PDB file of C-alpha atoms in Angstrom:
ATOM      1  CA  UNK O 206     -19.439  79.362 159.528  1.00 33.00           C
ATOM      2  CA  UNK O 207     -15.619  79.210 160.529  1.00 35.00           C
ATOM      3  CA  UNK O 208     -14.743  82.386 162.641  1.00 34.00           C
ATOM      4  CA  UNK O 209     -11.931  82.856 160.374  1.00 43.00           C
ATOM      5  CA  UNK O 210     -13.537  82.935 157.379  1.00 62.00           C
ATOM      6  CA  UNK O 211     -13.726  86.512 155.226  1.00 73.00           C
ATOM      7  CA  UNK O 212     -17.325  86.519 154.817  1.00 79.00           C
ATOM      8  CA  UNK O 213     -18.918  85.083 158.091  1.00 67.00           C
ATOM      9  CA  UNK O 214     -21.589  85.250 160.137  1.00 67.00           C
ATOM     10  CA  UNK O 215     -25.059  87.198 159.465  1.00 76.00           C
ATOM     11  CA  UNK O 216     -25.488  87.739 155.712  1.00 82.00           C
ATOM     12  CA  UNK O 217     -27.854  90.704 155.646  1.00 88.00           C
ATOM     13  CA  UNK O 218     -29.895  91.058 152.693  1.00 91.00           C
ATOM     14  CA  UNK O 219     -28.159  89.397 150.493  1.00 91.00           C
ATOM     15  CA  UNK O 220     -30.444  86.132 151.592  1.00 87.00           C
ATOM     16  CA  UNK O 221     -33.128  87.271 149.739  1.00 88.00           C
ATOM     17  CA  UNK O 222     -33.505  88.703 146.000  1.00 93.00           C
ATOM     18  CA  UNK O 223     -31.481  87.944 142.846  1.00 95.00           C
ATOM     19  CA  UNK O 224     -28.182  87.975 145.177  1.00 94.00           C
ATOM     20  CA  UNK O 225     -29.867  85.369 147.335  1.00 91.00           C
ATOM     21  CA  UNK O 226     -30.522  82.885 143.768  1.00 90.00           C
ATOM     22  CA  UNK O 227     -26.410  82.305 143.907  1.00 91.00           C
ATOM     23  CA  UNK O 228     -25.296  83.017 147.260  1.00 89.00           C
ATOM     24  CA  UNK O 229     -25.587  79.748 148.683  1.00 85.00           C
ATOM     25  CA  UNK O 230     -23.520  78.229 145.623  1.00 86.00           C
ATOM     26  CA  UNK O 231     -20.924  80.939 145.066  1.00 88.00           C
ATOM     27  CA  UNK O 232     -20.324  80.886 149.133  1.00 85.00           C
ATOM     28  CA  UNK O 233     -20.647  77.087 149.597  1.00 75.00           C
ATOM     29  CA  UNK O 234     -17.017  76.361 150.017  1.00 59.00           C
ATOM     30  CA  UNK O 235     -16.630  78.305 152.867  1.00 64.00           C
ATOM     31  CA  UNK O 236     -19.329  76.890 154.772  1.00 57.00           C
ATOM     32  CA  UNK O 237     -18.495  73.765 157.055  1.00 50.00           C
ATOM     33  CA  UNK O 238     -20.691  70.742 157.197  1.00 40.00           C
ATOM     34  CA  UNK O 239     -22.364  72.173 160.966  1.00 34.00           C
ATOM     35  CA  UNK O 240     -24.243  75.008 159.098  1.00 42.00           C
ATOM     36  CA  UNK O 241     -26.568  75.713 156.578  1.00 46.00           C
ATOM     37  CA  UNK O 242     -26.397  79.091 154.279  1.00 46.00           C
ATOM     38  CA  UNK O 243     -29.985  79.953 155.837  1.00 43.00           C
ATOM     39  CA  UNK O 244     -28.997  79.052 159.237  1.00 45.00           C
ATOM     40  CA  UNK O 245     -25.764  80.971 159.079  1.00 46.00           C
ATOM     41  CA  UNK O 246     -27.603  84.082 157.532  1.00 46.00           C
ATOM     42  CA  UNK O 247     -30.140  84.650 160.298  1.00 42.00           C
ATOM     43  CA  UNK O 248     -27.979  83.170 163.285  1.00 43.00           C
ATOM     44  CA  UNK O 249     -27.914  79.323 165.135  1.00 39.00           C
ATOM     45  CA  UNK O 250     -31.376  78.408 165.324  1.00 37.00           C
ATOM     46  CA  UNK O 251     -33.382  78.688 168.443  1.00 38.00           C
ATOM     47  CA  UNK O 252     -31.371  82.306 169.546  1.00 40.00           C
ATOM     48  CA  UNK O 253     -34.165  84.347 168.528  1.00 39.00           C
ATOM     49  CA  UNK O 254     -31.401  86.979 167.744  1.00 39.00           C
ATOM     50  CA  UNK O 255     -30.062  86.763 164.325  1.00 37.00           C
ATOM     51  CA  UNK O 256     -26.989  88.998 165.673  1.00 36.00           C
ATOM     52  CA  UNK O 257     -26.198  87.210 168.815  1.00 42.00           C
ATOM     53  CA  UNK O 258     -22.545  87.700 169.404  1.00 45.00           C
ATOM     54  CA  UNK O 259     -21.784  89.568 166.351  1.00 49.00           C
ATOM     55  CA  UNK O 260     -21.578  93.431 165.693  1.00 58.00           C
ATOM     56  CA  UNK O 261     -24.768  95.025 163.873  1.00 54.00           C
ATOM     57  CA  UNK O 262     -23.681  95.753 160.971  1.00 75.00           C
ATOM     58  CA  UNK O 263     -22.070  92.625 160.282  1.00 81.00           C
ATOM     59  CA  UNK O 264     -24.510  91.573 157.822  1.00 85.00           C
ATOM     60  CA  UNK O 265     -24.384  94.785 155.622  1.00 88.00           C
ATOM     61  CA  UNK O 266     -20.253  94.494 155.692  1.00 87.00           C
ATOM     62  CA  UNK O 267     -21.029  90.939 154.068  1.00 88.00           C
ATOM     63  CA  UNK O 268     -23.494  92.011 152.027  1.00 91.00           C
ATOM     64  CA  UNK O 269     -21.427  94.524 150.670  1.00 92.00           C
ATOM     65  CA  UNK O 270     -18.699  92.267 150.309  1.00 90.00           C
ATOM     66  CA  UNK O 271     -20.346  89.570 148.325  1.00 93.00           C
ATOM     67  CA  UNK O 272     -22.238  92.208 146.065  1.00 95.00           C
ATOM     68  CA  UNK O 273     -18.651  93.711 145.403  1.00 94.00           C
ATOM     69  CA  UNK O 274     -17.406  89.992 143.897  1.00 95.00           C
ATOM     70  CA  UNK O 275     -20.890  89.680 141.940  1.00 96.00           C
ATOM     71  CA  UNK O 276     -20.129  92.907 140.119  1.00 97.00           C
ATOM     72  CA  UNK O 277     -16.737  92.265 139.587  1.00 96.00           C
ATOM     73  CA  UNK O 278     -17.123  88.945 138.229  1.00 96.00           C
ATOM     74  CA  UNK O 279     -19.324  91.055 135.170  1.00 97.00           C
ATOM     75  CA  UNK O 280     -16.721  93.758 135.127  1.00 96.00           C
ATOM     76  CA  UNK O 281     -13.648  90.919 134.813  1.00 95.00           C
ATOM     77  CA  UNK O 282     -15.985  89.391 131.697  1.00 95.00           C
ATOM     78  CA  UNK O 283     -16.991  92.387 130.379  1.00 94.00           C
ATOM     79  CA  UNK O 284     -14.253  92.174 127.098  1.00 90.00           C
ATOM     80  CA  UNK O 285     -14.721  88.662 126.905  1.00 89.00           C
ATOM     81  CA  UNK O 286     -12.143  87.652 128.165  1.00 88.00           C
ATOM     82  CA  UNK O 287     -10.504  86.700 131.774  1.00 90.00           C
ATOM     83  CA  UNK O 288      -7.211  89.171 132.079  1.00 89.00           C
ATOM     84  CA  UNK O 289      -4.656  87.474 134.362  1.00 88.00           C
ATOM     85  CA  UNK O 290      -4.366  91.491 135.400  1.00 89.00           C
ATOM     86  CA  UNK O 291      -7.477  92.029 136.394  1.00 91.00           C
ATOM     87  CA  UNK O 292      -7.244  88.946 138.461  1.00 93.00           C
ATOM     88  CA  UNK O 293      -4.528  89.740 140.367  1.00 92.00           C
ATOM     89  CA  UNK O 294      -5.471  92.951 140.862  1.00 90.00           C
ATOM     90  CA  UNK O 295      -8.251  91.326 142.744  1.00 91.00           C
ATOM     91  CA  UNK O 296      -5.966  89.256 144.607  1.00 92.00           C
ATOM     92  CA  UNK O 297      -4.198  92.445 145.494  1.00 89.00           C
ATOM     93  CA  UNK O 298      -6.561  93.963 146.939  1.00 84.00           C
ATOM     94  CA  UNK O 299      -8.064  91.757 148.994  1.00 86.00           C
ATOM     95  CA  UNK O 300      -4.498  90.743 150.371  1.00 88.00           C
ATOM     96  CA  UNK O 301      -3.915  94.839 151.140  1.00 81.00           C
ATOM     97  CA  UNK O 302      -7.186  95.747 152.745  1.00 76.00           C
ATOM     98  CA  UNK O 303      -8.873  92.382 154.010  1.00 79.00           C
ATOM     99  CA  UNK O 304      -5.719  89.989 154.777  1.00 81.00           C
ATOM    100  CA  UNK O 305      -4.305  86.372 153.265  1.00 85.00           C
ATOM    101  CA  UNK O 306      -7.619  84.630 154.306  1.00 82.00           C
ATOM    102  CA  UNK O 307      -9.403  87.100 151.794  1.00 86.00           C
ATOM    103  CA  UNK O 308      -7.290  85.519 148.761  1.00 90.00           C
ATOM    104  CA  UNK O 309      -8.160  82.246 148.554  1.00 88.00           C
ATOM    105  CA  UNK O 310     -11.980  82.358 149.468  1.00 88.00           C
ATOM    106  CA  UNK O 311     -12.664  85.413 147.222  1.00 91.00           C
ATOM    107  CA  UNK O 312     -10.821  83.653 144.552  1.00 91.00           C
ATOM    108  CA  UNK O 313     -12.972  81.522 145.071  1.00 90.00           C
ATOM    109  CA  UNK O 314     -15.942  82.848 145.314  1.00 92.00           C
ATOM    110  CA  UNK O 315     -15.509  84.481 142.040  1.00 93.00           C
ATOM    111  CA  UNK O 316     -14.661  81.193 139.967  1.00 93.00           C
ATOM    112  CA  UNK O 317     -17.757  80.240 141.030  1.00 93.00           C
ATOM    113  CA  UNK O 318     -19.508  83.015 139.779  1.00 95.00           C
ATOM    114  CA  UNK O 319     -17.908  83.000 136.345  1.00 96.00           C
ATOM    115  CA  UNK O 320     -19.607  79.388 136.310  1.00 95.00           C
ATOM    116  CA  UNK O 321     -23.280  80.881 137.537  1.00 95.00           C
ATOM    117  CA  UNK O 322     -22.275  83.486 134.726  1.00 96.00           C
ATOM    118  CA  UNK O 323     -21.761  80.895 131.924  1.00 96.00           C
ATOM    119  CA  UNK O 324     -24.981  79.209 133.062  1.00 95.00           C
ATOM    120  CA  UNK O 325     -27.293  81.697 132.513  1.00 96.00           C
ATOM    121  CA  UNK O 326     -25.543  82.854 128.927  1.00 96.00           C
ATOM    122  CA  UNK O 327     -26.056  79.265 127.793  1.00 96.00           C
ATOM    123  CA  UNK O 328     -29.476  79.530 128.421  1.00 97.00           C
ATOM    124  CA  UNK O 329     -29.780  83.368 127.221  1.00 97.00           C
ATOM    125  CA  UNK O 330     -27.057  85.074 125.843  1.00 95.00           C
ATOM    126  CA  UNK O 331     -28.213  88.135 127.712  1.00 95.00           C
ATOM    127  CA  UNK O 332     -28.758  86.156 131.120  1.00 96.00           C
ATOM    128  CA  UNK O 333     -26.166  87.112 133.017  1.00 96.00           C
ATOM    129  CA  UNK O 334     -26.378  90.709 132.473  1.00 96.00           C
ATOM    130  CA  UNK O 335     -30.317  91.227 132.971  1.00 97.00           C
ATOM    131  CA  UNK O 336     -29.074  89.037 136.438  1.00 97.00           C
ATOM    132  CA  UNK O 337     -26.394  91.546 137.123  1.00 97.00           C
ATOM    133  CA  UNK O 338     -29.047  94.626 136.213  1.00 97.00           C
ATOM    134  CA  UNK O 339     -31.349  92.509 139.031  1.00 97.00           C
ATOM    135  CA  UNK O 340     -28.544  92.669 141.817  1.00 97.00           C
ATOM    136  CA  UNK O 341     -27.580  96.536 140.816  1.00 97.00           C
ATOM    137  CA  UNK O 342     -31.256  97.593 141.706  1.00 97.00           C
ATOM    138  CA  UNK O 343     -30.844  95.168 144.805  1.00 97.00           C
ATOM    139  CA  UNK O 344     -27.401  97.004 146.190  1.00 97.00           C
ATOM    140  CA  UNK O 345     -29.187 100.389 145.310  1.00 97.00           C
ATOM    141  CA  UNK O 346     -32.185  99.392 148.019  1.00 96.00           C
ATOM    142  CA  UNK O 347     -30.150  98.289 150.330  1.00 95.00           C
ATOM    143  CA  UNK O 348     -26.461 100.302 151.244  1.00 94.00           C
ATOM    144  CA  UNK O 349     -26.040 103.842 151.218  1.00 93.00           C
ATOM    145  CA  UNK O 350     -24.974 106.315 148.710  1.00 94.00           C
ATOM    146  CA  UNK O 351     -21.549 106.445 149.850  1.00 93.00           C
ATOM    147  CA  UNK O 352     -21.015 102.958 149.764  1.00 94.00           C
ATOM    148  CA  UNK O 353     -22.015 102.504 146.450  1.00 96.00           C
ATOM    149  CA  UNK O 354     -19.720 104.237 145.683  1.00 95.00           C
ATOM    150  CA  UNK O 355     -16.575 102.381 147.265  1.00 94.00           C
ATOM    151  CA  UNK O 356     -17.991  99.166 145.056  1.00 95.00           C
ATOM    152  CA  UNK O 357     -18.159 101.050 142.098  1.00 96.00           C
ATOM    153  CA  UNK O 358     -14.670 102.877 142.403  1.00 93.00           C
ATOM    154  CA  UNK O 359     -13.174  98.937 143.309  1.00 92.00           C
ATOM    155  CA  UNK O 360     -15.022  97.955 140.046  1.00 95.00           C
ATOM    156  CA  UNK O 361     -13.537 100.865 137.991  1.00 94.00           C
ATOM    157  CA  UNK O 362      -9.385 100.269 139.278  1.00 91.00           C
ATOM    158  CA  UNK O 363     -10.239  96.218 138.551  1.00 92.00           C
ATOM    159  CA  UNK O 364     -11.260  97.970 134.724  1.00 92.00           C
ATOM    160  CA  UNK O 365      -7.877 100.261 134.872  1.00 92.00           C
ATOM    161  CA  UNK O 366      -5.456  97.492 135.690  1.00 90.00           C
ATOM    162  CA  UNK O 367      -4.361  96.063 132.760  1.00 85.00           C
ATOM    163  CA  UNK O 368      -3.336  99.772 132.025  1.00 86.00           C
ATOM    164  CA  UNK O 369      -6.158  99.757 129.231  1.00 88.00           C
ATOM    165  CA  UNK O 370     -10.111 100.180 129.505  1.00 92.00           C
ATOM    166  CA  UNK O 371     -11.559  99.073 126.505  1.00 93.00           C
ATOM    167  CA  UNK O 372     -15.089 100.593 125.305  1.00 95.00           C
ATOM    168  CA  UNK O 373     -16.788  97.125 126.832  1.00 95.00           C
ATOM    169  CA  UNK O 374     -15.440  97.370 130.489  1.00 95.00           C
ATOM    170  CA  UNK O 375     -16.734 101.630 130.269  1.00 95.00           C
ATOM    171  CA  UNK O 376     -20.028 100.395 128.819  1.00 96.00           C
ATOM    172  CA  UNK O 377     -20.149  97.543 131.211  1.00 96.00           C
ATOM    173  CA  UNK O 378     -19.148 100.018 134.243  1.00 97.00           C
ATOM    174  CA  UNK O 379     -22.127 102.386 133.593  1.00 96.00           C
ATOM    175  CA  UNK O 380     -24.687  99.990 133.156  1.00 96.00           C
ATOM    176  CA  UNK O 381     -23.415  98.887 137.190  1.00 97.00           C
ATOM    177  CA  UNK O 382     -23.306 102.056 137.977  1.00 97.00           C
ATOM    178  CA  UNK O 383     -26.667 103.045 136.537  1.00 96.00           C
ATOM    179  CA  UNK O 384     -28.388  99.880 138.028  1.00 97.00           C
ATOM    180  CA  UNK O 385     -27.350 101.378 141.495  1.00 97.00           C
ATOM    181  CA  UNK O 386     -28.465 104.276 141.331  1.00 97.00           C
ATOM    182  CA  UNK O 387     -25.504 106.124 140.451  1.00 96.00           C
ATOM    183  CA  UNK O 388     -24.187 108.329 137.307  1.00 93.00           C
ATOM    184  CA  UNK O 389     -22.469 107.919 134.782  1.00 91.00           C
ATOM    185  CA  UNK O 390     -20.334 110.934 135.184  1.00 91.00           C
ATOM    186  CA  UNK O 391     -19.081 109.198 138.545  1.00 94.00           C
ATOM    187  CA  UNK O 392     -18.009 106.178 136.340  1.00 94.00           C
ATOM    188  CA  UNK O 393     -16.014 109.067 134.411  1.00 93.00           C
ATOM    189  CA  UNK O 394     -14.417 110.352 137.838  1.00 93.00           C
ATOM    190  CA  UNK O 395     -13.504 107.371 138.843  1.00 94.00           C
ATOM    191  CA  UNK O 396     -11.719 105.965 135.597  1.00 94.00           C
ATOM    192  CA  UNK O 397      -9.541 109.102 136.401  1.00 93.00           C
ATOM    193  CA  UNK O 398      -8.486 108.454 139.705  1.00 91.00           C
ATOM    194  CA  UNK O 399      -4.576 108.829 139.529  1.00 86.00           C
ATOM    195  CA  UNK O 400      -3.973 110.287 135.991  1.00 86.00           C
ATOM    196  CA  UNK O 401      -1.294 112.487 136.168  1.00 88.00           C
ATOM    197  CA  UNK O 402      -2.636 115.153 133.864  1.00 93.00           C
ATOM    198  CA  UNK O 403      -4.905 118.219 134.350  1.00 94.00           C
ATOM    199  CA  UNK O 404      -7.428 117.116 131.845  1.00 94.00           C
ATOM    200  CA  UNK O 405      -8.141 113.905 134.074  1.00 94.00           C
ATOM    201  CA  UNK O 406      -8.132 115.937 137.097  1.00 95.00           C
ATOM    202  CA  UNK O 407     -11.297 118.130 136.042  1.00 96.00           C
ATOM    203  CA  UNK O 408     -12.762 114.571 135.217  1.00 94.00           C
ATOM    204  CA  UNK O 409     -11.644 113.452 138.767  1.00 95.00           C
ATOM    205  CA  UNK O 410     -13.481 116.613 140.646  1.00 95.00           C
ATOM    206  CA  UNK O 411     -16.512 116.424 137.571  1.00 94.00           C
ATOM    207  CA  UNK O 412     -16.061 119.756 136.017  1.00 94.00           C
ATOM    208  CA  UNK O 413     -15.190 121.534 132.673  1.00 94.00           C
ATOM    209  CA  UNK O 414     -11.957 123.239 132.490  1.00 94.00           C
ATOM    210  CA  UNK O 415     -13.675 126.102 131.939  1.00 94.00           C
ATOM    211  CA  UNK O 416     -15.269 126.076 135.374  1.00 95.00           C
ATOM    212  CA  UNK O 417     -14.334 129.223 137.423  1.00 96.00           C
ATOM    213  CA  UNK O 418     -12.431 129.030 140.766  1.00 95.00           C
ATOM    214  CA  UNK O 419     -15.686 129.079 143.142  1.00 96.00           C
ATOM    215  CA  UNK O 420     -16.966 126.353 140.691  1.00 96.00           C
ATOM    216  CA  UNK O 421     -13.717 124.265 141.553  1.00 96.00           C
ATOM    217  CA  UNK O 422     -13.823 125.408 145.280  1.00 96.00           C
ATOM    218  CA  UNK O 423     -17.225 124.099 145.381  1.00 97.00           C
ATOM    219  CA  UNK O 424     -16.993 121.160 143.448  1.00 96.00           C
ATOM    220  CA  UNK O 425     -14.054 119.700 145.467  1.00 96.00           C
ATOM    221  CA  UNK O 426     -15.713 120.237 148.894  1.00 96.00           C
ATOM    222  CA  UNK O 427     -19.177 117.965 147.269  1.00 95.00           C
ATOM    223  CA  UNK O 428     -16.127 115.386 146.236  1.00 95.00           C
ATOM    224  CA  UNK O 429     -14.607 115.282 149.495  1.00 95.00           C
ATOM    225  CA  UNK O 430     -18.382 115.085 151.340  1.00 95.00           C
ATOM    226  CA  UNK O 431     -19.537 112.175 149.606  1.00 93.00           C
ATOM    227  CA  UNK O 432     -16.529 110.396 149.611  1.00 93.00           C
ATOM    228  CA  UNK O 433     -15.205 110.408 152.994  1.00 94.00           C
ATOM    229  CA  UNK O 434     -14.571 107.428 154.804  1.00 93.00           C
ATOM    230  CA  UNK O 435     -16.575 107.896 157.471  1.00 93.00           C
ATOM    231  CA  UNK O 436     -19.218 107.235 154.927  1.00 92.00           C
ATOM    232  CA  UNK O 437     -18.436 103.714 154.697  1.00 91.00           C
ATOM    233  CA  UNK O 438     -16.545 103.666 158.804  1.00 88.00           C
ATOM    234  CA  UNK O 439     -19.947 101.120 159.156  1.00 86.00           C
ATOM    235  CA  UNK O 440     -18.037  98.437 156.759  1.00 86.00           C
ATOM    236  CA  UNK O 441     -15.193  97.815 158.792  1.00 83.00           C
ATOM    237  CA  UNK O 442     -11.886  99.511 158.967  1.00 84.00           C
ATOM    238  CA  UNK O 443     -10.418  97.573 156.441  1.00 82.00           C
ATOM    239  CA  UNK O 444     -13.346  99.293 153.810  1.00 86.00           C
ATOM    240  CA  UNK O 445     -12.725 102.317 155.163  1.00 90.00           C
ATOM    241  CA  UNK O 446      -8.855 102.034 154.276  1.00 88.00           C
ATOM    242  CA  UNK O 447      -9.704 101.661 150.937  1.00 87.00           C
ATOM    243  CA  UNK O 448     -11.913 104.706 150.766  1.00 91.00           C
ATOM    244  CA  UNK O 449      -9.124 106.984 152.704  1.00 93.00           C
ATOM    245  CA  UNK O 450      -6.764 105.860 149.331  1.00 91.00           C
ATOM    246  CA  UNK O 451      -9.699 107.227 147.234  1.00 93.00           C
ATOM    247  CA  UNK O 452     -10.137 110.613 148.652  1.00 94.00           C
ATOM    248  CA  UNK O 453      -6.181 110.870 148.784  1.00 95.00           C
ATOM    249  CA  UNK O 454      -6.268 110.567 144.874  1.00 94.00           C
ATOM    250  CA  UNK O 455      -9.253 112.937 144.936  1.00 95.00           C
ATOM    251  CA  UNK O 456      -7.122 115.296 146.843  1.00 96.00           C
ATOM    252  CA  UNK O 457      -4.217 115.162 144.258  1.00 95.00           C
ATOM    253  CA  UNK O 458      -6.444 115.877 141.631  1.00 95.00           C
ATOM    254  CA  UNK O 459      -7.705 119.182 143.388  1.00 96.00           C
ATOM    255  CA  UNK O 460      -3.924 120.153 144.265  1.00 95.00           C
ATOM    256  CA  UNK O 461      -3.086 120.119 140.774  1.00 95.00           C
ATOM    257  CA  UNK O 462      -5.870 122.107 139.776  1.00 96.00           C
ATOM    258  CA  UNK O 463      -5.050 124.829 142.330  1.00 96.00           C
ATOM    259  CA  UNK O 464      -1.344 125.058 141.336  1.00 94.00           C
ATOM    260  CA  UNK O 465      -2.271 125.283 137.785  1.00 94.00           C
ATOM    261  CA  UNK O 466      -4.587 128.283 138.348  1.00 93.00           C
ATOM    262  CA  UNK O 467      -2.790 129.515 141.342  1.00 93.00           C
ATOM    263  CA  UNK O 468      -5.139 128.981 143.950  1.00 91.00           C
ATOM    264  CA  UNK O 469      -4.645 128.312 147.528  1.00 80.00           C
TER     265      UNK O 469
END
C-alpha cells in the first residue's frame, strides 16, 4: 500500500473474522496493483517480520480505524435512510482529526460498505445486522476498554448530527454497544455529550439527580479514568485528539453540576 494512504500498512486483526469477509472489498481502492490485501496485512513477503519498518501498533490503529467505518456504515442506515448530515459529519471528522487524505478514501470505504450492507439484506433482511453483531463481538476481543469507547462515542455524535436521534439510531447504538462489550447506559452518556442542561449532565457523568455530592465526586473521577486519552495515546495522536474533545465535554458536564449544587 501507498505510504500516503489513511489506512496503510499492517492490518492487525482485522484479516481474520467477520471484519476480514469485507475488508479486502471495502479497502480495495486504496490498494495499488504491487500488493495484495494479505500481503499488505502481514508485511512484503519473505521479511519474516510482519512489522518491518512500521510502528507496533500500527495494525491495531487500522484495525480500529476500519472497525470504526463498519459500525458507522450500520449507524448511518440505521433510520433507513442515508442523511446528507450524517455524512458530512463523517467527512468532518475525518478532515479535523486524520487530514484531507482521510476524506476521500473513508468516503470511500464506506460506499462500499453500504453496498456489502445491501448484499446481505437482499439475501436476509436481517443479514447485515447479525454481520454487524459478528464484528461487535470481534472489536470486543480485540481493543481495549477504552477504545471502545472512542468508536462508540464517534458512532453516537454521527447519530446526534442531524440535531435529531430517532428511536432507530438509539436502538441501533445499543445493540453496537452491547455487541462490544459495553452498556447501554454509556450509549445514554454519550448521546449527552454537549447538552447544555443539567438533566443531560447527570446523564453525561451516569447518575440520578438525586445522587449526593460524594456520589458526584466519585462518579466524575470513574468518568475521567476511563476516558482519558492516554487510554487510546496507542492509536495515534490524531485518536487521541478526538478523545481529549470528549473528556473536555465530560468536564463541562461536571462543572455545571458543581455550580448548581455549589461545590468546588
Amino acid at each position: 500500500m501507498s505510504s500516503g494512504k489513511w489506512i496503510g500498512g499492517v492490518l492487525g486483526f482485522i484479516v481474520g473474522g467477520p471484519l476480514g469477509a469485507v475488508a479486502g472489498f471495502a479497502l480495495g481502492a486504496l490498494f495499488d496493483g504491487s500488493s495484495s490485501l494479505i500481503d499488505t496485512a502481514y508485511g512484503s513477503a519473505g521479511t519474516g517480520n510482519p512489522y518491518q519498518g512500521q510502528s507496533p501498533y500500527e495494525g491495531t490503529r487500522n484495525s480500529f480505524l476500519f472497525s470504526m467505518l463498519v459500525m458507522a456504515s450500520y449507524i448511518i442506515r440505521a433510520d433507513g435512510k442515508i442523511m446528507h448530515s450524517e455524512m458530512e459529519y463523517v467527512r468532518g471528522f475525518l478532515r479535523r482529526n486524520f487530514g484531507e487524505a482521510a476524506v476521500s478514501q473513508g468516503e470511500e470505504i464506506l460506499l462500499r460498505l453500504f453496498e456489502e450492507a445491501k448484499r446481505r439484506e437482499q439475501a436476509d433482511p436481517a443479514g447485515y445486522k447479525l454481520y454487524i453483531r459478528s464484528c461487535g463481538n470481534q472489536i470486543a476481543q480485540n481493543l481495549g476498554y477504552g477504545e471502545r469507547l472512542q468508536l462508540l462515542a464517534f458512532l453516537a455524535e454521527i447519530a446526534k448530527s442531524d440535531k435529531f436521534v430517532c428511536q432507530a439510531e438509539i436502538d441501533a447504538l445499543k445493540e453496537v454497544a452491547v455487541s462490544m462489550g459495553l452498556s447501554e447506559r454509556e450509549i445514554e452518556s454519550m448521546l449527552n455529550l454537549g447538552g447544555n442542561s443539567l438533566e443531560d449532565a447527570y446523564k453525561v457523568l451516569e447518575i440520578e439527580p438525586t445522587a449526593s455530592d460524594d456520589e458526584v465526586r466519585a462518579a466524575y473521577r470513574r468518568m475521567a479514568i476511563k476516558h482519558h486519552p492516554d487510554k487510546v495515546a496507542n492509536l495515534g495522536e490524531d485518536i487521541r485528539k478526538a478523545a481529549t474533545e470528549k473528556l473536555q465535554k465530560i468536564n463541562e458536564a461536571k462543572e455545571r453540576i458543581y455550580k448548581e449544587r455549589g461545590m468546588k
